[in-house]
XYZ file of C-alpha atoms in Angstrom:
351
model
C 14.865 -59.941 93.828
C 13.678 -56.337 93.348
C 10.594 -55.836 91.142
C 10.507 -53.116 88.471
C 8.036 -50.300 88.805
C 5.334 -50.118 86.186
C 4.904 -46.672 84.690
C 1.479 -45.196 84.635
C -0.168 -45.476 81.180
C -0.900 -42.117 79.541
C -4.150 -41.306 77.813
C -3.943 -41.469 73.973
C -4.655 -37.860 72.922
C -4.272 -38.480 69.160
C -7.201 -40.828 68.723
C -9.291 -37.990 67.144
C -7.101 -37.866 64.025
C -8.581 -41.034 62.509
C -12.261 -39.964 62.579
C -11.259 -36.441 61.444
C -9.488 -37.862 58.400
C -12.549 -40.001 57.644
C -14.730 -36.877 57.839
C -12.529 -34.917 55.428
C -12.538 -37.823 52.986
C -16.330 -37.983 53.066
C -16.613 -34.194 52.563
C -14.237 -34.348 49.594
C -16.284 -37.122 48.030
C -19.470 -35.109 48.649
C -18.153 -31.988 46.913
C -16.837 -34.028 43.977
C -20.287 -35.553 43.494
C -21.987 -32.144 43.818
C -19.610 -30.599 41.264
C -20.252 -33.437 38.845
C -24.014 -32.977 39.176
C -23.955 -29.175 38.954
C -24.804 -27.122 35.794
C -24.004 -23.480 34.968
C -26.954 -21.152 34.462
C -25.771 -19.487 31.250
C -28.406 -16.769 31.182
C -27.641 -15.586 34.723
C -23.904 -15.719 34.034
C -24.258 -13.562 30.926
C -26.572 -11.122 32.683
C -23.983 -10.751 35.447
C -21.189 -10.232 32.904
C -23.235 -7.575 31.113
C -23.971 -5.742 34.367
C -20.297 -5.715 35.337
C -19.296 -4.512 31.859
C -21.804 -1.644 31.998
C -20.638 -0.670 35.472
C -16.960 -0.420 34.515
C -17.155 0.711 30.870
C -20.236 2.920 31.033
C -21.553 1.599 27.700
C -24.160 -1.027 27.092
C -22.956 -4.096 25.260
C -25.296 -6.460 23.512
C -24.739 -10.082 24.522
C -25.540 -12.814 22.039
C -29.018 -14.103 22.919
C -29.403 -17.449 24.688
C -31.703 -20.091 23.103
C -35.277 -19.761 24.297
C -35.249 -23.134 26.070
C -32.569 -21.956 28.509
C -34.083 -18.561 29.345
C -35.509 -18.113 32.862
C -39.232 -17.720 33.354
C -38.887 -14.206 34.713
C -39.262 -11.558 32.000
C -36.768 -9.284 33.751
C -33.972 -11.787 33.134
C -34.564 -12.118 29.393
C -31.878 -10.687 27.116
C -32.996 -7.803 24.958
C -31.460 -7.134 21.566
C -32.112 -3.723 19.968
C -33.534 -3.842 16.473
C -31.317 -2.382 13.742
C -32.155 1.065 12.399
C -33.192 0.878 8.740
C -30.994 2.949 6.480
C -31.666 4.339 3.050
C -30.076 2.450 0.149
C -26.816 3.882 -1.121
C -26.982 5.730 -4.391
C -25.303 3.959 -7.263
C -22.303 5.765 -8.679
C -22.146 5.448 -12.456
C -18.863 4.029 -13.770
C -16.547 6.486 -15.503
C -16.924 6.653 -19.250
C -13.656 5.962 -21.079
C -12.308 9.028 -22.766
C -9.291 9.712 -24.894
C -8.043 12.734 -23.009
C -9.182 15.266 -20.464
C -9.097 18.799 -21.823
C -7.852 21.233 -19.202
C -7.261 24.941 -19.753
C -3.584 25.804 -20.065
C -2.077 28.798 -18.365
C -0.726 31.536 -20.665
C 2.835 31.014 -19.480
C 2.502 27.297 -20.091
C 1.271 27.996 -23.619
C 4.236 30.289 -24.176
C 6.623 27.572 -23.056
C 5.038 25.179 -25.539
C 5.423 27.701 -28.333
C 9.199 27.663 -27.712
C 10.123 24.008 -27.346
C 13.682 24.412 -28.561
C 15.291 25.079 -25.174
C 13.326 22.289 -23.498
C 14.388 19.769 -26.108
C 17.967 20.938 -25.842
C 17.757 20.344 -22.085
C 16.503 16.819 -22.735
C 19.448 16.175 -25.014
C 21.915 17.495 -22.436
C 20.305 15.375 -19.724
C 20.444 12.293 -21.951
C 24.112 12.862 -22.717
C 25.064 13.326 -19.059
C 23.018 10.328 -17.901
C 24.521 8.029 -20.514
C 28.025 9.188 -19.597
C 27.459 8.701 -15.850
C 25.636 5.349 -16.085
C 27.462 3.847 -19.070
C 28.664 0.724 -17.168
C 25.081 -0.093 -16.152
C 23.803 0.663 -19.653
C 26.315 -1.811 -21.078
C 24.939 -4.469 -18.694
C 21.312 -3.660 -19.712
C 20.548 -2.668 -16.113
C 19.726 0.894 -17.227
C 17.965 1.866 -20.469
C 17.746 5.471 -21.733
C 15.064 6.330 -24.303
C 14.788 9.717 -26.004
C 11.937 11.293 -27.974
C 11.280 14.883 -28.988
C 9.047 15.493 -25.971
C 10.351 13.414 -23.089
C 13.244 11.312 -21.846
C 12.885 7.934 -20.130
C 15.463 6.446 -17.777
C 14.529 2.850 -16.937
C 16.347 1.242 -14.009
C 15.976 -2.401 -13.014
C 14.905 -2.692 -9.395
C 17.299 -5.610 -8.910
C 20.070 -3.050 -8.370
C 17.849 -0.712 -6.326
C 15.776 -2.756 -3.862
C 15.949 -6.142 -2.154
C 13.053 -8.489 -2.852
C 9.691 -7.455 -1.380
C 10.799 -4.152 0.189
C 10.967 -0.477 -0.799
C 14.164 0.415 1.079
C 16.999 1.380 -1.239
C 20.121 -0.759 -1.121
C 23.494 0.927 -0.380
C 24.639 0.544 -3.993
C 21.416 2.164 -5.229
C 22.011 5.276 -3.140
C 25.168 6.116 -5.081
C 23.537 5.441 -8.472
C 20.466 7.546 -7.750
C 22.543 10.254 -6.067
C 24.533 10.705 -9.283
C 21.312 10.757 -11.297
C 19.723 13.285 -8.938
C 22.729 15.603 -9.200
C 22.404 15.491 -12.989
C 18.675 16.296 -12.907
C 18.832 18.991 -10.195
C 20.107 21.954 -12.330
C 17.328 21.578 -14.914
C 13.734 22.798 -14.571
C 12.101 19.859 -16.359
C 9.342 18.106 -14.404
C 10.009 14.523 -13.367
C 7.677 11.589 -12.937
C 8.895 8.464 -11.129
C 6.939 5.314 -12.023
C 7.194 2.002 -10.182
C 6.487 -1.403 -11.737
C 6.562 -4.982 -10.393
C 6.180 -8.504 -11.737
C 3.049 -10.628 -11.221
C 4.343 -12.492 -8.161
C 1.708 -11.704 -5.486
C 2.663 -10.024 -2.226
C 0.439 -9.804 0.841
C 2.180 -8.306 3.847
C 1.028 -5.884 6.519
C 3.040 -3.087 4.903
C 2.341 -3.941 1.246
C -1.052 -5.647 0.754
C -0.514 -5.774 -3.024
C 1.986 -4.905 -5.745
C 0.363 -1.473 -6.103
C 1.552 -0.396 -2.667
C 4.992 -1.902 -3.261
C 5.490 -0.194 -6.643
C 4.261 3.170 -5.342
C 6.484 2.926 -2.247
C 9.513 2.189 -4.420
C 8.742 5.155 -6.670
C 8.377 7.344 -3.574
C 11.755 6.162 -2.232
C 13.462 7.159 -5.484
C 11.686 10.532 -5.602
C 12.597 11.236 -1.978
C 16.264 10.539 -2.679
C 16.141 12.890 -5.681
C 14.712 15.601 -3.418
C 17.517 14.994 -0.917
C 20.081 15.631 -3.684
C 18.820 18.982 -4.895
C 15.790 18.219 -7.098
C 12.925 20.594 -6.267
C 10.044 18.593 -4.716
C 7.415 20.451 -6.767
C 9.000 18.984 -9.915
C 8.451 15.423 -8.705
C 5.463 13.136 -9.042
C 5.116 9.414 -8.343
C 3.027 6.647 -9.919
C 2.593 3.044 -8.769
C 1.539 0.787 -11.650
C 1.983 -2.527 -9.849
C 2.038 -5.549 -12.141
C -0.412 -4.250 -14.726
C 1.944 -2.700 -17.296
C 4.633 -5.327 -17.930
C 7.389 -4.736 -20.447
C 7.906 -8.496 -20.912
C 6.061 -11.728 -20.174
C 6.041 -13.094 -16.620
C 6.490 -16.712 -17.730
C 10.267 -16.713 -17.308
C 12.658 -15.418 -14.689
C 14.257 -13.051 -17.191
C 10.854 -11.587 -18.075
C 9.984 -11.037 -14.418
C 13.351 -9.343 -13.875
C 12.618 -6.947 -16.747
C 9.183 -6.141 -15.326
C 10.595 -5.159 -11.928
C 11.754 -1.653 -12.773
C 11.587 2.034 -11.907
C 11.031 4.514 -14.725
C 12.171 8.141 -14.405
C 10.356 10.246 -17.022
C 11.850 13.679 -17.744
C 9.237 15.859 -19.463
C 10.100 18.678 -21.826
C 7.489 21.186 -20.609
C 8.291 22.837 -17.238
C 4.602 23.698 -16.709
C 3.435 20.103 -17.136
C 2.964 19.366 -13.389
C 0.200 22.007 -13.193
C -1.939 20.133 -15.747
C -3.375 16.651 -15.440
C -4.396 14.300 -18.210
C -5.679 10.786 -18.641
C -3.679 7.604 -19.199
C -3.675 8.167 -22.944
C -0.131 9.520 -22.714
C 1.228 6.219 -21.362
C 3.854 4.653 -23.608
C 3.968 0.977 -24.535
C 7.532 -0.244 -23.983
C 6.878 -3.595 -25.656
C 5.674 -2.157 -28.957
C 8.106 -1.763 -31.802
C 8.694 1.780 -32.972
C 8.200 2.482 -36.645
C 11.135 4.565 -37.942
C 8.789 6.125 -40.515
C 6.619 7.612 -37.779
C 7.924 11.063 -36.678
C 8.981 11.967 -33.134
C 9.600 8.353 -32.208
C 5.898 7.577 -31.872
C 4.750 3.997 -31.908
C 2.905 2.667 -34.942
C 0.473 0.675 -32.747
C -3.046 2.186 -32.514
C -3.850 4.230 -29.444
C -6.196 2.790 -26.828
C -8.472 4.676 -24.501
C -8.623 4.726 -20.732
C -10.670 6.334 -17.961
C -9.694 9.847 -16.818
C -7.940 10.591 -13.550
C -8.885 13.503 -11.323
C -6.060 15.358 -9.659
C -6.182 15.778 -5.841
C -6.600 19.250 -4.403
C -4.056 20.836 -2.088
C -6.231 20.112 0.974
C -6.594 16.463 0.020
C -2.882 16.164 -0.684
C -2.020 17.536 2.768
C -4.253 14.971 4.519
C -3.904 11.890 2.406
C -0.802 9.794 1.953
C 1.572 11.103 -0.718
C 1.056 7.865 -2.664
C -1.888 7.678 -5.035
C -2.852 4.146 -6.083
C -4.203 3.351 -9.545
C -7.930 2.535 -9.845
C -9.294 -0.853 -8.736
C -9.415 -2.075 -12.335
C -6.119 -1.631 -14.070
C -6.357 0.702 -17.083
C -5.516 -0.792 -20.452
C -2.037 -0.513 -21.884
C -1.985 2.541 -24.122
C 0.440 4.022 -26.604
C 1.842 7.524 -26.704
C 0.673 9.832 -29.447
C 2.634 13.091 -29.521
C 3.274 14.915 -26.266
C 3.657 13.115 -22.974
C 2.534 15.632 -20.308
C 2.467 14.804 -16.638
C -0.284 12.481 -15.414
C -2.539 12.908 -12.408
C -0.100 11.737 -9.794
C 0.581 12.640 -6.191
C 3.225 15.375 -5.856
C 5.577 15.433 -2.952
C 4.799 19.089 -2.395
C 1.202 19.710 -3.497
C 0.329 23.199 -4.700
C -2.852 24.782 -6.030
């Protein structure tokens, strides 16, 4: 019987893999132990970060100092913090003293226009008649209120029909209403003042930090639309009263709806925008009017308020066209006789 040949046994060339794997395992365990025992030198790390920042930015940045126990012994590695430069104390600005009115010289032509008030008052009557005829459906719904005195005309519009909640962008229906009103006001020379009011519901957005900004932005939107429909910009002025002159209480929804409004004041004197007065000409819409008092004046006593300084032409060209009321809201005051234009920001400032 034939015997099978035995093949020659080959040398095992893969025997090195087992000790190599053991070596890698031991190295991994070594590095894990070293990492667990290591600690970051905070002072050196911050010094390195400061050096890199100076190299790329070119300016020296002060790093918050490290506690003294962690600082290195070398004085060159210690963080240095520059001492602040002492500054002189700011001078205290005395608060404004309340005054009844600011007396400003009147131009001769303005005085002449006051001496002949008949035409101006006739214009107010014509404007009132046209506005009531054009907005009669809204007047019947108490969405628009028209008030007439011998010296000015007030057109109060609820903002519910003008703006959505929390914004100053006019709604599509408001564009048609204000366009009709602007076309009525455009042919006359009477100065106009657009006043914005809100309720006491707080607002704090990036665009409107408070109700002052919201009310002024709404007044500016109405004034801008008037200018787009033929009203001369130098006749227009805007005021943002915020929540500080309510016409009703804010305890009910109906009262808050009445407080959210835009007031268009048509003045009788064409030269009124060139003069600025204090808040003493502000009317109180909540006070009852005594029929025995002439010119539709209110029988409530007149309060005082701080004066307002009008911006110059240079300031008006740099600053925003909206002028906010002072930090402390002025008291509610009642109109006496005339209601000239207040110190408001004009869309087209002139000296």
